[in-house]
C-alpha cells in the first residue's frame, strides 16, 4: 500500500526545467577515451546533457552540454567541501542526482544505503541545496534513483515512510524523479506508469507529479538488434511525453568495455571507437550526419566538429598563451 503521507511534498513542488535543447543525454564512465567523449558530444550530436556518476564535470565537455552532478552515496553528500565542489560546476548545471541505486550492492555499482540512513542524509544534506548555502547557488534535487525492480519500489516506500517519521510536515521534497530500467520498451513504459502512480498517490493533477529523467536505460543481456528496437520505441515514447524531461542511454562506451551483465549489445561504440548502429541512431542518425562506423578520429568525420563555444574557448586560450610568449599572428 502506498503511504498516504507521500502527497504533501508533491503539492509544494516548484518548476523543474533544465533548459535542455533535446532530451537525449549520456552517462559517462571513467574508462571512455576523451576522443570518444568529444565525438559523442560534438556539435551535430543530439546529446544535450550528461552525468559522470560523480559531482565532477568532464573537463573537455563544453558547458553547452548540461552537466548533472551526482552524489553517489552518503559520503559524497556529507563531504565538508560539497558546496564548494558544486559551485565549480558549469553555470548551466541546475539539477542534482542523488544516491545511485541505494537498494543495490556496491560491488554492482549501487550505493547500498538503508532507507532510514538515506532519509536522514537526504534531509540533512540534500534538501538544503534547494535553497543554497548562505543564499548562494540553488539546485533542483532528485530522489534516490533505485533499480527498476520490485525491490527498488519497496525501498522507495520505506524511504518515504522514514522521511515523514523524521519530518512529519515536509518529508523528503523532490523536484524530479530519476528512473533506471534495463529491459524491453513495454517494461519501461509500465515501470514509469507505476512510478507516476506512486508519486501521484491518487491525484488527478499532472502538476502534482514530479517530472522524470530516465538516467539509465538499455535492454541488458540482449543483442544489438534488440537494443536498437528498444531504443527507437523508447525514444518515440519519451519524446512524446511532456512529463519526461530527459533520458540517458546506458552504453556510452566501447563494446569491449561493456560488462557481462549488460552485454555489448548496449554499446554506442564498437571496439575501435566507431559508432554502432545503436550509437548512430542515438546521436541523431544520418539527419545529423552520423552513420555506423564513424568515429571521432576518422577522416570521414571532418564535418562532425566540436561545439562552437568549446572551439572559441580553445582559440582564446591559444591566443592568450601566444601573447604571454610574446608571439603574434602573421
PDB file of C-alpha atoms in Angstrom:
ATOM      1  CA  UNK A   1       0.000   0.000   0.000  1.00  0.00           C
ATOM      2  CA  UNK A   2       1.277   3.459  -0.854  1.00  0.00           C
ATOM      3  CA  UNK A   3       1.848   5.775   2.051  1.00  0.00           C
ATOM      4  CA  UNK A   4      -0.840   8.435   2.338  1.00  0.00           C
ATOM      5  CA  UNK A   5       1.862  10.830   3.525  1.00  0.00           C
ATOM      6  CA  UNK A   6       3.503  10.980   0.108  1.00  0.00           C
ATOM      7  CA  UNK A   7       1.218  13.667  -1.311  1.00  0.00           C
ATOM      8  CA  UNK A   8       2.176  16.732   0.797  1.00  0.00           C
ATOM      9  CA  UNK A   9       5.668  17.232  -0.547  1.00  0.00           C
ATOM     10  CA  UNK A  10       4.434  16.773  -4.097  1.00  0.00           C
ATOM     11  CA  UNK A  11       1.979  19.639  -3.760  1.00  0.00           C
ATOM     12  CA  UNK A  12       4.799  22.003  -2.820  1.00  0.00           C
ATOM     13  CA  UNK A  13       6.938  21.194  -5.860  1.00  0.00           C
ATOM     14  CA  UNK A  14       8.201  24.058  -7.964  1.00  0.00           C
ATOM     15  CA  UNK A  15       9.096  24.034 -11.643  1.00  0.00           C
ATOM     16  CA  UNK A  16      11.999  21.791 -12.629  1.00  0.00           C
ATOM     17  CA  UNK A  17      13.231  22.787 -16.064  1.00  0.00           C
ATOM     18  CA  UNK A  18      16.835  22.347 -17.121  1.00  0.00           C
ATOM     19  CA  UNK A  19      16.627  24.259 -20.416  1.00  0.00           C
ATOM     20  CA  UNK A  20      17.797  21.280 -22.487  1.00  0.00           C
ATOM     21  CA  UNK A  21      17.842  21.559 -26.274  1.00  0.00           C
ATOM     22  CA  UNK A  22      16.903  17.878 -26.564  1.00  0.00           C
ATOM     23  CA  UNK A  23      16.023  15.118 -24.128  1.00  0.00           C
ATOM     24  CA  UNK A  24      18.957  12.861 -25.009  1.00  0.00           C
ATOM     25  CA  UNK A  25      21.797  12.515 -22.533  1.00  0.00           C
ATOM     26  CA  UNK A  26      24.722  10.291 -21.586  1.00  0.00           C
ATOM     27  CA  UNK A  27      26.146   8.637 -18.508  1.00  0.00           C
ATOM     28  CA  UNK A  28      29.926   8.705 -18.985  1.00  0.00           C
ATOM     29  CA  UNK A  29      32.144   6.060 -17.397  1.00  0.00           C
ATOM     30  CA  UNK A  30      35.732   6.887 -16.475  1.00  0.00           C
ATOM     31  CA  UNK A  31      37.294   4.466 -18.986  1.00  0.00           C
ATOM     32  CA  UNK A  32      35.767   6.170 -22.033  1.00  0.00           C
ATOM     33  CA  UNK A  33      38.586   7.874 -24.018  1.00  0.00           C
ATOM     34  CA  UNK A  34      38.447  11.657 -24.344  1.00  0.00           C
ATOM     35  CA  UNK A  35      38.361  11.301 -28.136  1.00  0.00           C
ATOM     36  CA  UNK A  36      35.164   9.238 -27.883  1.00  0.00           C
ATOM     37  CA  UNK A  37      33.594  11.721 -25.487  1.00  0.00           C
ATOM     38  CA  UNK A  38      34.424  14.647 -27.787  1.00  0.00           C
ATOM     39  CA  UNK A  39      32.823  12.797 -30.680  1.00  0.00           C
ATOM     40  CA  UNK A  40      29.703  11.771 -28.770  1.00  0.00           C
ATOM     41  CA  UNK A  41      29.133  15.377 -27.629  1.00  0.00           C
ATOM     42  CA  UNK A  42      30.149  17.044 -30.902  1.00  0.00           C
ATOM     43  CA  UNK A  43      28.230  19.972 -32.326  1.00  0.00           C
ATOM     44  CA  UNK A  44      25.905  17.933 -34.548  1.00  0.00           C
ATOM     45  CA  UNK A  45      25.117  15.381 -31.834  1.00  0.00           C
ATOM     46  CA  UNK A  46      21.626  15.232 -30.337  1.00  0.00           C
ATOM     47  CA  UNK A  47      23.205  14.881 -26.871  1.00  0.00           C
ATOM     48  CA  UNK A  48      22.334  17.879 -24.675  1.00  0.00           C
ATOM     49  CA  UNK A  49      23.174  16.718 -21.150  1.00  0.00           C
ATOM     50  CA  UNK A  50      25.326  14.222 -19.273  1.00  0.00           C
ATOM     51  CA  UNK A  51      26.490  12.978 -15.902  1.00  0.00           C
ATOM     52  CA  UNK A  52      29.558  11.120 -14.606  1.00  0.00           C
ATOM     53  CA  UNK A  53      28.248   9.266 -11.531  1.00  0.00           C
ATOM     54  CA  UNK A  54      30.091  11.949  -9.543  1.00  0.00           C
ATOM     55  CA  UNK A  55      29.811  15.665  -8.698  1.00  0.00           C
ATOM     56  CA  UNK A  56      32.613  16.478 -11.156  1.00  0.00           C
ATOM     57  CA  UNK A  57      32.039  17.636 -14.725  1.00  0.00           C
ATOM     58  CA  UNK A  58      34.223  16.275 -17.513  1.00  0.00           C
ATOM     59  CA  UNK A  59      36.883  18.922 -18.242  1.00  0.00           C
ATOM     60  CA  UNK A  60      36.756  18.618 -22.032  1.00  0.00           C
ATOM     61  CA  UNK A  61      32.985  18.901 -22.468  1.00  0.00           C
ATOM     62  CA  UNK A  62      31.507  22.265 -23.363  1.00  0.00           C
ATOM     63  CA  UNK A  63      29.103  23.804 -20.816  1.00  0.00           C
ATOM     64  CA  UNK A  64      26.623  23.876 -23.710  1.00  0.00           C
ATOM     65  CA  UNK A  65      26.162  20.192 -22.872  1.00  0.00           C
ATOM     66  CA  UNK A  66      24.477  20.484 -19.483  1.00  0.00           C
ATOM     67  CA  UNK A  67      26.135  18.630 -16.605  1.00  0.00           C
ATOM     68  CA  UNK A  68      24.103  16.911 -13.862  1.00  0.00           C
ATOM     69  CA  UNK A  69      26.215  16.327 -10.715  1.00  0.00           C
ATOM     70  CA  UNK A  70      25.513  13.018  -8.969  1.00  0.00           C
ATOM     71  CA  UNK A  71      26.021  12.396  -5.260  1.00  0.00           C
ATOM     72  CA  UNK A  72      26.561   8.652  -5.407  1.00  0.00           C
ATOM     73  CA  UNK A  73      26.299   7.889  -1.709  1.00  0.00           C
ATOM     74  CA  UNK A  74      26.205   9.388   1.767  1.00  0.00           C
ATOM     75  CA  UNK A  75      29.958  10.073   1.778  1.00  0.00           C
ATOM     76  CA  UNK A  76      29.534  12.446  -1.165  1.00  0.00           C
ATOM     77  CA  UNK A  77      26.550  14.163   0.438  1.00  0.00           C
ATOM     78  CA  UNK A  78      28.257  14.801   3.783  1.00  0.00           C
ATOM     79  CA  UNK A  79      31.552  15.952   2.257  1.00  0.00           C
ATOM     80  CA  UNK A  80      32.501  19.211   4.001  1.00  0.00           C
ATOM     81  CA  UNK A  81      33.571  20.588   0.610  1.00  0.00           C
ATOM     82  CA  UNK A  82      30.288  19.729  -1.111  1.00  0.00           C
ATOM     83  CA  UNK A  83      29.093  23.297  -1.627  1.00  0.00           C
ATOM     84  CA  UNK A  84      32.487  24.328  -2.966  1.00  0.00           C
ATOM     85  CA  UNK A  85      32.542  21.345  -5.332  1.00  0.00           C
ATOM     86  CA  UNK A  86      29.060  22.110  -6.624  1.00  0.00           C
ATOM     87  CA  UNK A  87      29.872  25.787  -7.051  1.00  0.00           C
ATOM     88  CA  UNK A  88      32.564  24.738  -9.534  1.00  0.00           C
ATOM     89  CA  UNK A  89      30.011  23.055 -11.781  1.00  0.00           C
ATOM     90  CA  UNK A  90      29.216  24.927 -15.019  1.00  0.00           C
ATOM     91  CA  UNK A  91      26.654  27.696 -14.653  1.00  0.00           C
ATOM     92  CA  UNK A  92      24.341  25.716 -16.933  1.00  0.00           C
ATOM     93  CA  UNK A  93      24.071  22.995 -14.262  1.00  0.00           C
ATOM     94  CA  UNK A  94      20.853  23.227 -12.258  1.00  0.00           C
ATOM     95  CA  UNK A  95      19.904  19.625 -11.378  1.00  0.00           C
ATOM     96  CA  UNK A  96      21.495  17.181  -8.915  1.00  0.00           C
ATOM     97  CA  UNK A  97      21.048  13.399  -8.945  1.00  0.00           C
ATOM     98  CA  UNK A  98      21.252  11.646  -5.575  1.00  0.00           C
ATOM     99  CA  UNK A  99      22.136   8.218  -4.145  1.00  0.00           C
ATOM    100  CA  UNK A 100      22.686   5.816  -7.040  1.00  0.00           C
ATOM    101  CA  UNK A 101      20.738   2.559  -6.624  1.00  0.00           C
ATOM    102  CA  UNK A 102      20.718   2.518  -2.811  1.00  0.00           C
ATOM    103  CA  UNK A 103      18.832  -0.798  -2.953  1.00  0.00           C
ATOM    104  CA  UNK A 104      21.786  -2.388  -4.795  1.00  0.00           C
ATOM    105  CA  UNK A 105      25.195  -3.562  -3.542  1.00  0.00           C
ATOM    106  CA  UNK A 106      28.346  -1.519  -4.030  1.00  0.00           C
ATOM    107  CA  UNK A 107      30.035  -4.353  -5.958  1.00  0.00           C
ATOM    108  CA  UNK A 108      27.382  -3.893  -8.657  1.00  0.00           C
ATOM    109  CA  UNK A 109      27.508  -0.100  -8.828  1.00  0.00           C
ATOM    110  CA  UNK A 110      24.901   0.659  -6.188  1.00  0.00           C
ATOM    111  CA  UNK A 111      25.349   2.724  -3.034  1.00  0.00           C
ATOM    112  CA  UNK A 112      23.826   0.138  -0.640  1.00  0.00           C
ATOM    113  CA  UNK A 113      22.097   2.527   1.771  1.00  0.00           C
ATOM    114  CA  UNK A 114      19.216   1.662   4.073  1.00  0.00           C
ATOM    115  CA  UNK A 115      16.036   3.726   3.577  1.00  0.00           C
ATOM    116  CA  UNK A 116      16.411   5.112   7.103  1.00  0.00           C
ATOM    117  CA  UNK A 117      20.014   6.245   6.630  1.00  0.00           C
ATOM    118  CA  UNK A 118      19.188   7.674   3.212  1.00  0.00           C
ATOM    119  CA  UNK A 119      16.271   9.680   4.605  1.00  0.00           C
ATOM    120  CA  UNK A 120      18.411  11.125   7.384  1.00  0.00           C
ATOM    121  CA  UNK A 121      21.211  12.138   4.991  1.00  0.00           C
ATOM    122  CA  UNK A 122      18.745  13.445   2.399  1.00  0.00           C
ATOM    123  CA  UNK A 123      17.031  15.749   4.879  1.00  0.00           C
ATOM    124  CA  UNK A 124      20.304  16.910   6.432  1.00  0.00           C
ATOM    125  CA  UNK A 125      22.462  17.414   3.337  1.00  0.00           C
ATOM    126  CA  UNK A 126      20.380  17.267   0.139  1.00  0.00           C
ATOM    127  CA  UNK A 127      17.249  19.266   0.925  1.00  0.00           C
ATOM    128  CA  UNK A 128      19.223  22.412   1.936  1.00  0.00           C
ATOM    129  CA  UNK A 129      20.703  22.509  -1.588  1.00  0.00           C
ATOM    130  CA  UNK A 130      17.308  23.657  -2.857  1.00  0.00           C
ATOM    131  CA  UNK A 131      17.787  26.992  -1.089  1.00  0.00           C
ATOM    132  CA  UNK A 132      21.550  27.269  -1.403  1.00  0.00           C
ATOM    133  CA  UNK A 133      24.145  27.895   1.276  1.00  0.00           C
ATOM    134  CA  UNK A 134      24.037  31.407   2.724  1.00  0.00           C
ATOM    135  CA  UNK A 135      21.732  32.498  -0.071  1.00  0.00           C
ATOM    136  CA  UNK A 136      24.052  31.084  -2.732  1.00  0.00           C
ATOM    137  CA  UNK A 137      23.537  28.746  -5.655  1.00  0.00           C
ATOM    138  CA  UNK A 138      20.306  26.741  -5.613  1.00  0.00           C
ATOM    139  CA  UNK A 139      19.625  23.317  -7.107  1.00  0.00           C
ATOM    140  CA  UNK A 140      16.800  21.082  -8.249  1.00  0.00           C
ATOM    141  CA  UNK A 141      17.174  17.759  -6.463  1.00  0.00           C
ATOM    142  CA  UNK A 142      16.098  14.217  -7.263  1.00  0.00           C
ATOM    143  CA  UNK A 143      15.036  11.436  -5.002  1.00  0.00           C
ATOM    144  CA  UNK A 144      17.472   8.493  -4.869  1.00  0.00           C
ATOM    145  CA  UNK A 145      17.478   6.538  -8.151  1.00  0.00           C
ATOM    146  CA  UNK A 146      16.537   2.963  -7.298  1.00  0.00           C
ATOM    147  CA  UNK A 147      16.766  -0.098  -9.526  1.00  0.00           C
ATOM    148  CA  UNK A 148      13.842  -0.749 -11.847  1.00  0.00           C
ATOM    149  CA  UNK A 149      12.532  -3.626  -9.760  1.00  0.00           C
ATOM    150  CA  UNK A 150      10.082  -4.559  -7.044  1.00  0.00           C
ATOM    151  CA  UNK A 151      12.955  -4.288  -4.584  1.00  0.00           C
ATOM    152  CA  UNK A 152      13.565  -0.721  -5.730  1.00  0.00           C
ATOM    153  CA  UNK A 153       9.906   0.232  -5.286  1.00  0.00           C
ATOM    154  CA  UNK A 154       9.834  -1.311  -1.809  1.00  0.00           C
ATOM    155  CA  UNK A 155      12.931   0.726  -0.945  1.00  0.00           C
ATOM    156  CA  UNK A 156      11.207   3.931  -2.100  1.00  0.00           C
ATOM    157  CA  UNK A 157       8.146   3.176   0.040  1.00  0.00           C
ATOM    158  CA  UNK A 158      10.323   2.611   3.100  1.00  0.00           C
ATOM    159  CA  UNK A 159      12.333   5.735   2.293  1.00  0.00           C
ATOM    160  CA  UNK A 160       9.162   7.807   2.106  1.00  0.00           C
ATOM    161  CA  UNK A 161       7.922   6.438   5.427  1.00  0.00           C
ATOM    162  CA  UNK A 162      11.272   7.202   7.062  1.00  0.00           C
ATOM    163  CA  UNK A 163      11.229  10.741   5.661  1.00  0.00           C
ATOM    164  CA  UNK A 164       7.910  11.509   7.328  1.00  0.00           C
ATOM    165  CA  UNK A 165       8.952   9.879  10.568  1.00  0.00           C
ATOM    166  CA  UNK A 166      11.864  12.352  10.652  1.00  0.00           C
ATOM    167  CA  UNK A 167       9.972  15.364   9.299  1.00  0.00           C
ATOM    168  CA  UNK A 168       6.227  14.890   9.642  1.00  0.00           C
ATOM    169  CA  UNK A 169       5.426  18.140   7.806  1.00  0.00           C
ATOM    170  CA  UNK A 170       7.703  18.068   4.776  1.00  0.00           C
ATOM    171  CA  UNK A 171       9.034  14.539   4.406  1.00  0.00           C
ATOM    172  CA  UNK A 172      11.706  14.489   1.684  1.00  0.00           C
ATOM    173  CA  UNK A 173      10.786  17.034  -1.011  1.00  0.00           C
ATOM    174  CA  UNK A 174      11.955  16.376  -4.558  1.00  0.00           C
ATOM    175  CA  UNK A 175      11.982  18.322  -7.810  1.00  0.00           C
ATOM    176  CA  UNK A 176      12.299  15.408 -10.222  1.00  0.00           C
ATOM    177  CA  UNK A 177      12.454  11.629 -10.369  1.00  0.00           C
ATOM    178  CA  UNK A 178      15.439   9.660 -11.707  1.00  0.00           C
ATOM    179  CA  UNK A 179      14.451   6.340 -13.312  1.00  0.00           C
ATOM    180  CA  UNK A 180      16.539   3.242 -14.093  1.00  0.00           C
ATOM    181  CA  UNK A 181      15.378   0.494 -16.446  1.00  0.00           C
ATOM    182  CA  UNK A 182      17.132  -2.468 -18.081  1.00  0.00           C
ATOM    183  CA  UNK A 183      14.592  -4.361 -20.139  1.00  0.00           C
ATOM    184  CA  UNK A 184      12.264  -4.056 -23.108  1.00  0.00           C
ATOM    185  CA  UNK A 185      10.215  -0.986 -24.008  1.00  0.00           C
ATOM    186  CA  UNK A 186       6.920  -2.379 -22.695  1.00  0.00           C
ATOM    187  CA  UNK A 187       8.554  -2.902 -19.313  1.00  0.00           C
ATOM    188  CA  UNK A 188       9.948   0.637 -19.297  1.00  0.00           C
ATOM    189  CA  UNK A 189       6.556   2.185 -20.047  1.00  0.00           C
ATOM    190  CA  UNK A 190       4.901   0.033 -17.396  1.00  0.00           C
ATOM    191  CA  UNK A 191       7.534   0.833 -14.780  1.00  0.00           C
ATOM    192  CA  UNK A 192       7.218   4.565 -15.395  1.00  0.00           C
ATOM    193  CA  UNK A 193       3.460   4.238 -15.028  1.00  0.00           C
ATOM    194  CA  UNK A 194       3.913   2.533 -11.656  1.00  0.00           C
ATOM    195  CA  UNK A 195       6.237   5.337 -10.524  1.00  0.00           C
ATOM    196  CA  UNK A 196       3.785   8.023 -11.634  1.00  0.00           C
ATOM    197  CA  UNK A 197       1.028   6.250  -9.742  1.00  0.00           C
ATOM    198  CA  UNK A 198       3.249   6.006  -6.663  1.00  0.00           C
ATOM    199  CA  UNK A 199       4.301   9.657  -6.721  1.00  0.00           C
ATOM    200  CA  UNK A 200       0.844  10.879  -7.734  1.00  0.00           C
ATOM    201  CA  UNK A 201      -0.765   8.968  -4.864  1.00  0.00           C
ATOM    202  CA  UNK A 202      -4.187   9.251  -6.443  1.00  0.00           C
ATOM    203  CA  UNK A 203      -4.003  12.875  -7.580  1.00  0.00           C
ATOM    204  CA  UNK A 204      -5.689  13.854 -10.844  1.00  0.00           C
ATOM    205  CA  UNK A 205      -3.362  16.807 -11.428  1.00  0.00           C
ATOM    206  CA  UNK A 206      -0.334  16.396 -13.701  1.00  0.00           C
ATOM    207  CA  UNK A 207       1.259  19.361 -11.920  1.00  0.00           C
ATOM    208  CA  UNK A 208       1.459  17.417  -8.663  1.00  0.00           C
ATOM    209  CA  UNK A 209       3.673  14.677 -10.119  1.00  0.00           C
ATOM    210  CA  UNK A 210       7.396  15.475 -10.449  1.00  0.00           C
ATOM    211  CA  UNK A 211       8.896  15.284 -13.949  1.00  0.00           C
ATOM    212  CA  UNK A 212      11.051  12.287 -14.803  1.00  0.00           C
ATOM    213  CA  UNK A 213      14.537  11.727 -16.159  1.00  0.00           C
ATOM    214  CA  UNK A 214      15.376   8.192 -17.252  1.00  0.00           C
ATOM    215  CA  UNK A 215      19.029   8.302 -16.249  1.00  0.00           C
ATOM    216  CA  UNK A 216      19.849   4.687 -17.104  1.00  0.00           C
ATOM    217  CA  UNK A 217      18.143   2.549 -19.732  1.00  0.00           C
ATOM    218  CA  UNK A 218      19.120  -0.340 -22.005  1.00  0.00           C
ATOM    219  CA  UNK A 219      17.982  -3.848 -22.928  1.00  0.00           C
ATOM    220  CA  UNK A 220      20.517  -5.704 -20.807  1.00  0.00           C
ATOM    221  CA  UNK A 221      21.745  -9.078 -21.997  1.00  0.00           C
ATOM    222  CA  UNK A 222      20.176  -8.739 -25.447  1.00  0.00           C
ATOM    223  CA  UNK A 223      21.863  -8.360 -28.837  1.00  0.00           C
ATOM    224  CA  UNK A 224      22.373  -5.170 -30.817  1.00  0.00           C
ATOM    225  CA  UNK A 225      19.196  -5.566 -32.906  1.00  0.00           C
ATOM    226  CA  UNK A 226      17.029  -5.909 -29.796  1.00  0.00           C
ATOM    227  CA  UNK A 227      18.653  -2.822 -28.283  1.00  0.00           C
ATOM    228  CA  UNK A 228      18.136  -0.766 -31.453  1.00  0.00           C
ATOM    229  CA  UNK A 229      14.459  -1.735 -31.463  1.00  0.00           C
ATOM    230  CA  UNK A 230      14.110  -0.907 -27.763  1.00  0.00           C
ATOM    231  CA  UNK A 231      15.895   2.435 -28.255  1.00  0.00           C
ATOM    232  CA  UNK A 232      13.693   3.537 -31.139  1.00  0.00           C
ATOM    233  CA  UNK A 233      10.455   2.580 -29.375  1.00  0.00           C
ATOM    234  CA  UNK A 234      11.585   4.246 -26.168  1.00  0.00           C
ATOM    235  CA  UNK A 235      12.731   7.500 -27.786  1.00  0.00           C
ATOM    236  CA  UNK A 236       9.420   7.899 -29.624  1.00  0.00           C
ATOM    237  CA  UNK A 237       7.522   7.357 -26.385  1.00  0.00           C
ATOM    238  CA  UNK A 238       9.742   9.504 -24.153  1.00  0.00           C
ATOM    239  CA  UNK A 239       9.981  12.374 -26.649  1.00  0.00           C
ATOM    240  CA  UNK A 240       6.189  12.448 -26.767  1.00  0.00           C
ATOM    241  CA  UNK A 241       5.673  12.843 -23.023  1.00  0.00           C
ATOM    242  CA  UNK A 242       5.890  16.356 -21.563  1.00  0.00           C
ATOM    243  CA  UNK A 243       6.471  14.917 -18.096  1.00  0.00           C
ATOM    244  CA  UNK A 244       9.673  13.267 -19.303  1.00  0.00           C
ATOM    245  CA  UNK A 245      12.381  15.930 -19.395  1.00  0.00           C
ATOM    246  CA  UNK A 246      15.366  13.779 -20.327  1.00  0.00           C
ATOM    247  CA  UNK A 247      16.756  10.291 -20.838  1.00  0.00           C
ATOM    248  CA  UNK A 248      20.218   8.758 -20.994  1.00  0.00           C
ATOM    249  CA  UNK A 249      21.124   5.504 -22.718  1.00  0.00           C
ATOM    250  CA  UNK A 250      23.439   3.268 -20.726  1.00  0.00           C
ATOM    251  CA  UNK A 251      26.082   2.421 -23.251  1.00  0.00           C
ATOM    252  CA  UNK A 252      28.324   5.464 -23.880  1.00  0.00           C
ATOM    253  CA  UNK A 253      31.336   3.186 -24.144  1.00  0.00           C
ATOM    254  CA  UNK A 254      33.082   0.776 -26.490  1.00  0.00           C
ATOM    255  CA  UNK A 255      31.867  -2.791 -26.806  1.00  0.00           C
ATOM    256  CA  UNK A 256      34.946  -4.181 -25.078  1.00  0.00           C
ATOM    257  CA  UNK A 257      34.143  -2.014 -22.027  1.00  0.00           C
ATOM    258  CA  UNK A 258      30.645  -3.473 -21.626  1.00  0.00           C
ATOM    259  CA  UNK A 259      30.174  -5.651 -18.565  1.00  0.00           C
ATOM    260  CA  UNK A 260      28.991  -9.235 -18.681  1.00  0.00           C
ATOM    261  CA  UNK A 261      25.539  -8.430 -17.319  1.00  0.00           C
ATOM    262  CA  UNK A 262      24.574  -5.749 -19.856  1.00  0.00           C
ATOM    263  CA  UNK A 263      26.381  -7.390 -22.779  1.00  0.00           C
ATOM    264  CA  UNK A 264      27.947  -5.436 -25.642  1.00  0.00           C
ATOM    265  CA  UNK A 265      24.617  -5.022 -27.458  1.00  0.00           C
ATOM    266  CA  UNK A 266      24.039  -1.848 -25.416  1.00  0.00           C
ATOM    267  CA  UNK A 267      27.244  -0.103 -26.571  1.00  0.00           C
ATOM    268  CA  UNK A 268      27.122   3.082 -28.631  1.00  0.00           C
ATOM    269  CA  UNK A 269      30.680   2.463 -29.887  1.00  0.00           C
ATOM    270  CA  UNK A 270      32.470  -0.535 -31.369  1.00  0.00           C
ATOM    271  CA  UNK A 271      35.869  -1.760 -30.166  1.00  0.00           C
ATOM    272  CA  UNK A 272      37.658   0.799 -32.364  1.00  0.00           C
ATOM    273  CA  UNK A 273      35.604   3.799 -31.223  1.00  0.00           C
ATOM    274  CA  UNK A 274      33.363   3.875 -34.280  1.00  0.00           C
ATOM    275  CA  UNK A 275      29.619   4.240 -33.910  1.00  0.00           C
ATOM    276  CA  UNK A 276      27.486   1.129 -33.723  1.00  0.00           C
ATOM    277  CA  UNK A 277      24.092   1.236 -35.430  1.00  0.00           C
ATOM    278  CA  UNK A 278      22.691   2.000 -31.980  1.00  0.00           C
ATOM    279  CA  UNK A 279      25.167   4.845 -31.484  1.00  0.00           C
ATOM    280  CA  UNK A 280      24.434   6.412 -34.857  1.00  0.00           C
ATOM    281  CA  UNK A 281      20.694   6.333 -34.125  1.00  0.00           C
ATOM    282  CA  UNK A 282      21.118   7.842 -30.664  1.00  0.00           C
ATOM    283  CA  UNK A 283      23.289  10.735 -31.840  1.00  0.00           C
ATOM    284  CA  UNK A 284      20.672  11.695 -34.420  1.00  0.00           C
ATOM    285  CA  UNK A 285      21.287   9.394 -37.380  1.00  0.00           C
ATOM    286  CA  UNK A 286      22.012  10.481 -40.932  1.00  0.00           C
ATOM    287  CA  UNK A 287      19.812  13.541 -40.450  1.00  0.00           C
ATOM    288  CA  UNK A 288      22.502  14.843 -38.078  1.00  0.00           C
ATOM    289  CA  UNK A 289      25.379  13.466 -40.141  1.00  0.00           C
ATOM    290  CA  UNK A 290      26.003  10.243 -38.182  1.00  0.00           C
ATOM    291  CA  UNK A 291      26.279   6.732 -39.583  1.00  0.00           C
ATOM    292  CA  UNK A 292      27.548   3.372 -38.410  1.00  0.00           C
ATOM    293  CA  UNK A 293      31.342   3.113 -38.249  1.00  0.00           C
ATOM    294  CA  UNK A 294      32.015   6.827 -37.884  1.00  0.00           C
ATOM    295  CA  UNK A 295      34.381   7.815 -35.099  1.00  0.00           C
ATOM    296  CA  UNK A 296      35.983  10.920 -33.711  1.00  0.00           C
ATOM    297  CA  UNK A 297      39.328  10.202 -35.343  1.00  0.00           C
ATOM    298  CA  UNK A 298      38.166   9.139 -38.814  1.00  0.00           C
ATOM    299  CA  UNK A 299      38.917  11.375 -41.790  1.00  0.00           C
ATOM    300  CA  UNK A 300      35.333  10.886 -42.983  1.00  0.00           C
ATOM    301  CA  UNK A 301      34.143  12.645 -39.821  1.00  0.00           C
ATOM    302  CA  UNK A 302      35.568  16.039 -40.722  1.00  0.00           C
ATOM    303  CA  UNK A 303      32.071  17.532 -40.783  1.00  0.00           C
ATOM    304  CA  UNK A 304      31.339  16.481 -37.219  1.00  0.00           C
ATOM    305  CA  UNK A 305      33.089  19.018 -35.023  1.00  0.00           C
ATOM    306  CA  UNK A 306      33.279  20.375 -31.505  1.00  0.00           C
ATOM    307  CA  UNK A 307      30.610  22.701 -30.215  1.00  0.00           C
ATOM    308  CA  UNK A 308      31.236  26.366 -31.108  1.00  0.00           C
ATOM    309  CA  UNK A 309      31.689  27.582 -27.525  1.00  0.00           C
ATOM    310  CA  UNK A 310      34.375  24.953 -26.902  1.00  0.00           C
ATOM    311  CA  UNK A 311      36.142  25.832 -30.137  1.00  0.00           C
ATOM    312  CA  UNK A 312      36.116  29.546 -29.318  1.00  0.00           C
ATOM    313  CA  UNK A 313      37.415  28.793 -25.822  1.00  0.00           C
ATOM    314  CA  UNK A 314      40.293  26.782 -27.283  1.00  0.00           C
ATOM    315  CA  UNK A 315      41.190  29.588 -29.714  1.00  0.00           C
ATOM    316  CA  UNK A 316      41.036  32.157 -26.911  1.00  0.00           C
ATOM    317  CA  UNK A 317      43.349  30.125 -24.666  1.00  0.00           C
ATOM    318  CA  UNK A 318      45.768  29.709 -27.564  1.00  0.00           C
ATOM    319  CA  UNK A 319      45.875  33.453 -28.205  1.00  0.00           C
ATOM    320  CA  UNK A 320      46.474  34.167 -24.516  1.00  0.00           C
ATOM    321  CA  UNK A 321      49.378  31.726 -24.443  1.00  0.00           C
ATOM    322  CA  UNK A 322      50.863  33.298 -27.593  1.00  0.00           C
ATOM    323  CA  UNK A 323      50.576  36.728 -26.000  1.00  0.00           C
ATOM    324  CA  UNK A 324      52.383  35.565 -22.861  1.00  0.00           C
ATOM    325  CA  UNK A 325      55.184  34.143 -25.017  1.00  0.00           C
ATOM    326  CA  UNK A 326      55.490  37.388 -26.985  1.00  0.00           C
ATOM    327  CA  UNK A 327      54.278  35.760 -30.206  1.00  0.00           C
ATOM    328  CA  UNK A 328      51.993  37.342 -32.794  1.00  0.00           C
ATOM    329  CA  UNK A 329      49.960  36.044 -35.727  1.00  0.00           C
ATOM    330  CA  UNK A 330      51.231  36.641 -39.263  1.00  0.00           C
TER     331      UNK A 330
END
